[in-house]
PDB file of C-alpha atoms and ligand atoms in Angstrom:
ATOM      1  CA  UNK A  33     106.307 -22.219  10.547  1.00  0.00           C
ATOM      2  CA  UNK A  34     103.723 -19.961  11.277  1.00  0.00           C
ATOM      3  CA  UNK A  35     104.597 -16.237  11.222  1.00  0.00           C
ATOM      4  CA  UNK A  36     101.590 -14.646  12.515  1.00  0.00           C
ATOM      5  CA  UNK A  37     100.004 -15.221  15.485  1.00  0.00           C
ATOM      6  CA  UNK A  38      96.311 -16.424  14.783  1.00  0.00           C
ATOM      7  CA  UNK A  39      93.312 -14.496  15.122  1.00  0.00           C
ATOM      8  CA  UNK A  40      91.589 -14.343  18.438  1.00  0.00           C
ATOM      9  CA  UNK A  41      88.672 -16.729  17.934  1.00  0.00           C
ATOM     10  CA  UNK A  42      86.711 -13.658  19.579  1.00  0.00           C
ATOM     11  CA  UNK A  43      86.075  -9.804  20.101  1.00  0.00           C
ATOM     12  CA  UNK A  44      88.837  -8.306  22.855  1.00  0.00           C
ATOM     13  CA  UNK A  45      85.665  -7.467  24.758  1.00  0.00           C
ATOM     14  CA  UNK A  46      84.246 -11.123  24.865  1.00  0.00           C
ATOM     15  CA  UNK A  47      85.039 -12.257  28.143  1.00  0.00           C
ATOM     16  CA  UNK A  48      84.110  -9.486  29.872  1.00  0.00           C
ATOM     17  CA  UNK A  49      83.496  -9.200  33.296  1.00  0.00           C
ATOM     18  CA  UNK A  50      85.304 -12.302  34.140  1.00  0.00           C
ATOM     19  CA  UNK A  51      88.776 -10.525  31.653  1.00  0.00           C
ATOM     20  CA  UNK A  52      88.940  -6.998  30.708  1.00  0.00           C
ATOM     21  CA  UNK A  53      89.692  -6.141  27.106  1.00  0.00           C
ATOM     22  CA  UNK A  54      92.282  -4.267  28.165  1.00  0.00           C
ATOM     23  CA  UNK A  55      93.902  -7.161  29.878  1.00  0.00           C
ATOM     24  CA  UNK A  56      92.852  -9.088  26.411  1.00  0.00           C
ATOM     25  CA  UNK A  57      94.543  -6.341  24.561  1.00  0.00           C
ATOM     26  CA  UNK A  58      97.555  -6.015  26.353  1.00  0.00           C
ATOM     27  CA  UNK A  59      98.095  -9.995  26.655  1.00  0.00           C
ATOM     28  CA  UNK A  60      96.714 -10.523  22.918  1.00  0.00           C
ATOM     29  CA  UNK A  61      98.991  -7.729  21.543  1.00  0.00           C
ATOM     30  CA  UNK A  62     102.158  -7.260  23.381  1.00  0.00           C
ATOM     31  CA  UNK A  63     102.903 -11.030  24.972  1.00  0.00           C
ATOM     32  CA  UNK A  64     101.422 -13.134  22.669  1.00  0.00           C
ATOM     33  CA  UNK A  65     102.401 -11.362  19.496  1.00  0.00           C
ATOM     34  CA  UNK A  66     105.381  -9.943  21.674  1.00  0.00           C
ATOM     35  CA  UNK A  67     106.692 -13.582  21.718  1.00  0.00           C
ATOM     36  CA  UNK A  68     105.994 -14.183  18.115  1.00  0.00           C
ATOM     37  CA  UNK A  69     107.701 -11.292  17.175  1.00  0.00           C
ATOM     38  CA  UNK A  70     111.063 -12.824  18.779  1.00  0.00           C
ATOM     39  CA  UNK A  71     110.359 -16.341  17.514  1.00  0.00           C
ATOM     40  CA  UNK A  72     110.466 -14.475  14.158  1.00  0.00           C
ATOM     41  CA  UNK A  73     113.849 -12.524  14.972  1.00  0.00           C
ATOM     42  CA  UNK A  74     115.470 -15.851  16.143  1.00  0.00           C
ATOM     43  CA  UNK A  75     115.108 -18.575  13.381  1.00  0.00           C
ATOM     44  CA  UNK A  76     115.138 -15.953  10.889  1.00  0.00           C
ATOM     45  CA  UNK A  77     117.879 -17.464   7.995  1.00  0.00           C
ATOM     46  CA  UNK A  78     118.006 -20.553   9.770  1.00  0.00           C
ATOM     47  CA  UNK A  79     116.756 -23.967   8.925  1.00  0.00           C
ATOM     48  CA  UNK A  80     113.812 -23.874  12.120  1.00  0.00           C
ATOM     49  CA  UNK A  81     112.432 -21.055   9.537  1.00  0.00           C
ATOM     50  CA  UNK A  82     111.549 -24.130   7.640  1.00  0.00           C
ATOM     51  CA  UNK A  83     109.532 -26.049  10.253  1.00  0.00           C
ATOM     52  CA  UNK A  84     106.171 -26.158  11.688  1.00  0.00           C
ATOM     53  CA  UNK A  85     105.164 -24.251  14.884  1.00  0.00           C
ATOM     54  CA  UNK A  86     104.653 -27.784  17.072  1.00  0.00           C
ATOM     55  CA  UNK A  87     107.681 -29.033  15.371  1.00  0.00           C
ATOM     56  CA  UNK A  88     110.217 -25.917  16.962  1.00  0.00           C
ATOM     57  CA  UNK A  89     108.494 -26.530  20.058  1.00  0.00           C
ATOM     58  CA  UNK A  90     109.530 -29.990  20.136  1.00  0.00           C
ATOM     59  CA  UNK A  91     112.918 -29.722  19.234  1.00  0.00           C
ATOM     60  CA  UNK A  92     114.606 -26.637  20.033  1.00  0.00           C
ATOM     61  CA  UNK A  93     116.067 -25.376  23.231  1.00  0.00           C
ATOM     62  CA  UNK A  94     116.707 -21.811  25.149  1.00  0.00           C
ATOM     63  CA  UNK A  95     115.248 -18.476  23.655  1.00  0.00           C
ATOM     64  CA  UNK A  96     113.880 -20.460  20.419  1.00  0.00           C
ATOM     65  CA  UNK A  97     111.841 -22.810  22.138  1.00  0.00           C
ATOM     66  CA  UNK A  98     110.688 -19.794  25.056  1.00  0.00           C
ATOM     67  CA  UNK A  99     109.294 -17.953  22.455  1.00  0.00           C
ATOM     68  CA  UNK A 100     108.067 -20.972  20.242  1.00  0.00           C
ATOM     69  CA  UNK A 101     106.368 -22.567  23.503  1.00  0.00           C
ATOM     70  CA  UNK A 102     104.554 -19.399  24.241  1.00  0.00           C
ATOM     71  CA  UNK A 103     103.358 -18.482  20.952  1.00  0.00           C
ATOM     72  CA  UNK A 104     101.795 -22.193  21.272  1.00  0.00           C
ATOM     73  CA  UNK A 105     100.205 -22.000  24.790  1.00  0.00           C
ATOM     74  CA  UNK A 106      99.375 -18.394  24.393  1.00  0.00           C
ATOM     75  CA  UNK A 107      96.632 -19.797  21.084  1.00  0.00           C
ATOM     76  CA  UNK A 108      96.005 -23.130  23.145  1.00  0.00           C
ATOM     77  CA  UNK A 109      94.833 -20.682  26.108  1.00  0.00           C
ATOM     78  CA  UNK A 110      92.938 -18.376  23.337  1.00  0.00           C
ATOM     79  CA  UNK A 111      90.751 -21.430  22.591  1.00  0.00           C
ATOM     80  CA  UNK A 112      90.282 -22.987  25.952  1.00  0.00           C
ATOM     81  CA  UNK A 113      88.033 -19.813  26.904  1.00  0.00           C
ATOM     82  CA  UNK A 114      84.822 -18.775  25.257  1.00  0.00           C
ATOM     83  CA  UNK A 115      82.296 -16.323  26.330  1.00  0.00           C
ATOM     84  CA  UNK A 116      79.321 -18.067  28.468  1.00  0.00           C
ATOM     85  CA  UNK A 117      81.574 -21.070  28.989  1.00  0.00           C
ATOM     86  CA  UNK A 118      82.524 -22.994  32.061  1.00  0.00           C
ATOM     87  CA  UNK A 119      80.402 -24.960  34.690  1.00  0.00           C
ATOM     88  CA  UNK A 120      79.364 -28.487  34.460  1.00  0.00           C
ATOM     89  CA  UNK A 121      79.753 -29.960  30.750  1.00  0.00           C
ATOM     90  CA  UNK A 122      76.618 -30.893  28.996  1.00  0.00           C
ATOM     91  CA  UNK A 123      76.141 -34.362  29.288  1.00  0.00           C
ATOM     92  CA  UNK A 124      77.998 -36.266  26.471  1.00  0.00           C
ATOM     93  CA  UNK A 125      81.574 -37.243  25.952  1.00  0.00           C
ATOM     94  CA  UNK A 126      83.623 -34.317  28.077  1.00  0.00           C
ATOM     95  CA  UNK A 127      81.131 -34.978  31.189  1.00  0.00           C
ATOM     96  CA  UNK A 128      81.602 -38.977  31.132  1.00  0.00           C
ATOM     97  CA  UNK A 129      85.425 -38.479  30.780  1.00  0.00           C
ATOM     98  CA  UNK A 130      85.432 -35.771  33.739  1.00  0.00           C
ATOM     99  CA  UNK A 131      82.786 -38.208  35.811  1.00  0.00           C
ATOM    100  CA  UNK A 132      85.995 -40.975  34.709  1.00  0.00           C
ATOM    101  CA  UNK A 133      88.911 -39.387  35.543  1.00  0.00           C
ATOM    102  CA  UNK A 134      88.117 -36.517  38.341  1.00  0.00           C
ATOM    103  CA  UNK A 135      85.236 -38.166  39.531  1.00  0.00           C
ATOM    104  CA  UNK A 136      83.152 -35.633  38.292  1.00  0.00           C
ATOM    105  CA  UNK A 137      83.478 -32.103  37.338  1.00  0.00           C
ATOM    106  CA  UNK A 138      83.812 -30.785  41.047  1.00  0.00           C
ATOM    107  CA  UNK A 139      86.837 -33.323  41.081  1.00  0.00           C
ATOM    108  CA  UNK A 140      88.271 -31.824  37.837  1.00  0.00           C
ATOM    109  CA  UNK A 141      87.541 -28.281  39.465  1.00  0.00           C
ATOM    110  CA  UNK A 142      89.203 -28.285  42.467  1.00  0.00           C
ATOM    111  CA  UNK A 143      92.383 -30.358  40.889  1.00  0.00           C
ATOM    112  CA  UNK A 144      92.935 -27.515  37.728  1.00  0.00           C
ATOM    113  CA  UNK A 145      92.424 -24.728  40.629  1.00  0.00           C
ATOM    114  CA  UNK A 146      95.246 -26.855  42.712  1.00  0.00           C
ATOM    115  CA  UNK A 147      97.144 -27.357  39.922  1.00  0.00           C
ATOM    116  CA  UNK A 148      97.123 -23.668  39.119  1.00  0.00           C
ATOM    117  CA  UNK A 149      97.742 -22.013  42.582  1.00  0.00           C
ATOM    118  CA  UNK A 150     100.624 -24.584  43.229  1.00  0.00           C
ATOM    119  CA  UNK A 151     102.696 -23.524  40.166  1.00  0.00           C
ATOM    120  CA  UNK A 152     105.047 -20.848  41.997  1.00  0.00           C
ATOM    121  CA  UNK A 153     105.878 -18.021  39.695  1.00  0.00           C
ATOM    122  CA  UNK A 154     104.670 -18.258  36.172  1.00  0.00           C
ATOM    123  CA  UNK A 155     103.090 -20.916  34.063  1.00  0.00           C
ATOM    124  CA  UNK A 156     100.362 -22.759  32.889  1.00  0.00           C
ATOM    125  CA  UNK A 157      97.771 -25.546  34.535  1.00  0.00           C
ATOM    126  CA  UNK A 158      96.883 -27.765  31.932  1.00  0.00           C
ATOM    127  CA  UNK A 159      94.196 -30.884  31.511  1.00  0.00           C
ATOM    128  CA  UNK A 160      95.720 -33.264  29.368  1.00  0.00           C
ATOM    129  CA  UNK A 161      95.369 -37.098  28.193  1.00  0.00           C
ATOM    130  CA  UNK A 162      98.187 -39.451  29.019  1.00  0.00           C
ATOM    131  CA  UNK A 163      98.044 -43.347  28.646  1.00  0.00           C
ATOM    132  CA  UNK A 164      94.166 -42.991  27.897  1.00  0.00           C
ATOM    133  CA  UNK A 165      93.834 -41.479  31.148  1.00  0.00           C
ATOM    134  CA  UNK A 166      92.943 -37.528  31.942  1.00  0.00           C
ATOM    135  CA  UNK A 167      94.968 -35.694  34.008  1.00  0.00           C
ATOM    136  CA  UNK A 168      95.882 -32.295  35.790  1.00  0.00           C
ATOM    137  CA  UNK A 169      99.684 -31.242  35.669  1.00  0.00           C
ATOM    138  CA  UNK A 170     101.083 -27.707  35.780  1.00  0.00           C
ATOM    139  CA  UNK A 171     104.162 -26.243  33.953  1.00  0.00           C
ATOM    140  CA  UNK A 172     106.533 -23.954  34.548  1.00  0.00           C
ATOM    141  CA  UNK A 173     107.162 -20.973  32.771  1.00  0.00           C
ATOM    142  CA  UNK A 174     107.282 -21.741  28.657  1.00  0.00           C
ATOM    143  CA  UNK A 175     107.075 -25.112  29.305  1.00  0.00           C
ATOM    144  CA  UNK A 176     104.307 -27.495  27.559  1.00  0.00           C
ATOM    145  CA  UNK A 177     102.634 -31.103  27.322  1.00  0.00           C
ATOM    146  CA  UNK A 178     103.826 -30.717  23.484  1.00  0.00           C
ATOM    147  CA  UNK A 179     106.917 -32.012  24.134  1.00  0.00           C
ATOM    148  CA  UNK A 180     105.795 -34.981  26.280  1.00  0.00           C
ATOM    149  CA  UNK A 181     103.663 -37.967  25.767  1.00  0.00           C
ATOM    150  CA  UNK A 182     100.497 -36.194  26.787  1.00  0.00           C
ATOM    151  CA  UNK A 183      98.200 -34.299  24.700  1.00  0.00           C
ATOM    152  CA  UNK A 184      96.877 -31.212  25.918  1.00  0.00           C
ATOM    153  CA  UNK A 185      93.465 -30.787  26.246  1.00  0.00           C
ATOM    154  CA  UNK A 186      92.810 -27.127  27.962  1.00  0.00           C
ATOM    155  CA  UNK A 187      95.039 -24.743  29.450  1.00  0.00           C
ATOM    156  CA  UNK A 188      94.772 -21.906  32.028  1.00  0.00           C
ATOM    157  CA  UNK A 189      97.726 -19.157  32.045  1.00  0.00           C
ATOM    158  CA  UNK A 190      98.878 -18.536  35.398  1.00  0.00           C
ATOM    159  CA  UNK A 191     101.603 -16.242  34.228  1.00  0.00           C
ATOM    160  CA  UNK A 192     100.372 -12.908  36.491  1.00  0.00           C
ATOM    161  CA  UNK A 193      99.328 -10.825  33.114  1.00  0.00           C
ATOM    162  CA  UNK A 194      96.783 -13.037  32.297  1.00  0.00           C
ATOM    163  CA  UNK A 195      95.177 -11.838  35.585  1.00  0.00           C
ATOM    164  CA  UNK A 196      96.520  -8.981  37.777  1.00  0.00           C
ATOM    165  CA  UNK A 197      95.088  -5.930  35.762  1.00  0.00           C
ATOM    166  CA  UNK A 198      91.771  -7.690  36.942  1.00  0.00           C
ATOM    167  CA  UNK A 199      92.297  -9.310  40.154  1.00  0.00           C
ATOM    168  CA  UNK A 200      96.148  -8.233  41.024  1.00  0.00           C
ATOM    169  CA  UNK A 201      97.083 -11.362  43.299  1.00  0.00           C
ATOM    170  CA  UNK A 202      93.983 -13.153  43.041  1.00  0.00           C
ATOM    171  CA  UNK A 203      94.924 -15.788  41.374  1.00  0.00           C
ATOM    172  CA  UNK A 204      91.884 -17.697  43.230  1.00  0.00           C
ATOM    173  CA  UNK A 205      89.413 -15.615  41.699  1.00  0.00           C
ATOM    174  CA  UNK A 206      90.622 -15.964  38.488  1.00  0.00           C
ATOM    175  CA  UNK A 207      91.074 -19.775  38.474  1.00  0.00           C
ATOM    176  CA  UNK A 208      87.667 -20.399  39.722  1.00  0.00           C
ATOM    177  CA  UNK A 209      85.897 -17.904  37.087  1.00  0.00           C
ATOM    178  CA  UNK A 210      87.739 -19.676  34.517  1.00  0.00           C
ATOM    179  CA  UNK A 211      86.573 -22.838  35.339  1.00  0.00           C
ATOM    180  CA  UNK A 212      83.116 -21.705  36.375  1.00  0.00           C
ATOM    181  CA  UNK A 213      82.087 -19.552  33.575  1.00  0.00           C
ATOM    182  CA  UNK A 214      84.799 -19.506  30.439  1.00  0.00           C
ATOM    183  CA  UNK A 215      86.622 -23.169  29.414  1.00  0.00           C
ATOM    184  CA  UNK A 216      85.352 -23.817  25.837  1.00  0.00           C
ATOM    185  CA  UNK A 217      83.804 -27.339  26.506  1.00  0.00           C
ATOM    186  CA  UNK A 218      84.049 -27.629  22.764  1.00  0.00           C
ATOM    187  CA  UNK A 219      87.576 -27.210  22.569  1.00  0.00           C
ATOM    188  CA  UNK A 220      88.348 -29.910  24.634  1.00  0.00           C
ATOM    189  CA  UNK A 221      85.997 -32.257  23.247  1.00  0.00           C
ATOM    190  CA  UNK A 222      87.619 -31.607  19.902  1.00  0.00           C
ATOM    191  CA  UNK A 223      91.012 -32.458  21.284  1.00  0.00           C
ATOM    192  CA  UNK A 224      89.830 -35.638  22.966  1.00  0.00           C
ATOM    193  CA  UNK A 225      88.220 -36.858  20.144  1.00  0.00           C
ATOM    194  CA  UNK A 226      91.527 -35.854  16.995  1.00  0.00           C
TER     195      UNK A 226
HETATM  196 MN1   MN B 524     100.343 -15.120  28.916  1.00  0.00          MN
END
């Protein structure tokens, strides 16, 4: 399994204004490594020490998987963001499968943004593939498309410190800057097309 938590795939300042480093730092640091650090505690001397991160994920229950499912979405949500990112998708493979699926990026907007401000309490809105077909779904707390027949695609966290540091109960706000100006178009054309 993987006993560090992977580098950020950017500065803690990158995604300023739309996230604070601090919130970066505090999320990066203390949950993210935060739920590593009990993953670690919790399959210590037992056989899960042996297995792969997805692998946990998939078949463990209760604090394991909590802390296993987090330390997942937490670098899924890392890579779904990158600096200048967001807004329509340059024409190519992501934009025909949004123009698809969501009938167009608009579509896909306001259905993630949905998705997102429907979850009540904390967890994650997610675009994933399913049957060929894209889709928006939301999950609750830990909880992941890794254990189900979909593949995820992008994430947002909705868990409130991803956001409130910067826009307390905004959730809105922070939904639509994601989408507008930070998903890593890359990303998820590299998980559409592996
Ligand atoms: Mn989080």
């Amino acid at each position: 399994m993987y006993f560090e938590v992977p580098a950020l795939p950017y500065p803690m300042d990158a995604l300023e204004p739309i996230i604070s480093s601090k919130t970066i730092g505090l999320h990066y640091e203390q949950h993210h490594k935060g739920y590593m650090k009990k993953l670690r505690a919790a399959v210590e001397a037992t056989p899960e020490a042996g297995k792969s991160l997805e692998d946990i994920v998939r078949t463990s229950q209760g604090e394991v998987f909590n802390n296993a499912a987090q330390v997942y979405n937490h670098t899924f949500f890392w890579h779904s963001m990158k600096p200048g990112g967001g807004g329509v998708p340059p024409k190519g493979p992501v934009l025909d499968f949004l123009n698809r699926d969501f009938g167009g990026w608009e579509g896909f907007r306001s259905q993630f943004i949905a998705a997102g401000m429907a979850r009540f309490g904390s967890g994650w809105a997610w675009l994933v593939l399913e049957d060929g077909k894209g889709k928006i779904l939301s999950t609750a707390d830990a909880q992941t498309p890794l254990t189900t027949s979909a593949k995820p695609l992008l994430t947002a966290d909705v868990w409130e410190h991803a956001y409130y540091l910067d826009y307390q109960n905004r959730r809105d706000t922070f939904l639509e800057l994601f989408c507008d100006r930070l998903i890593n178009w890359d990303f998820v054309r590299k998980n559409l097309n592996t």
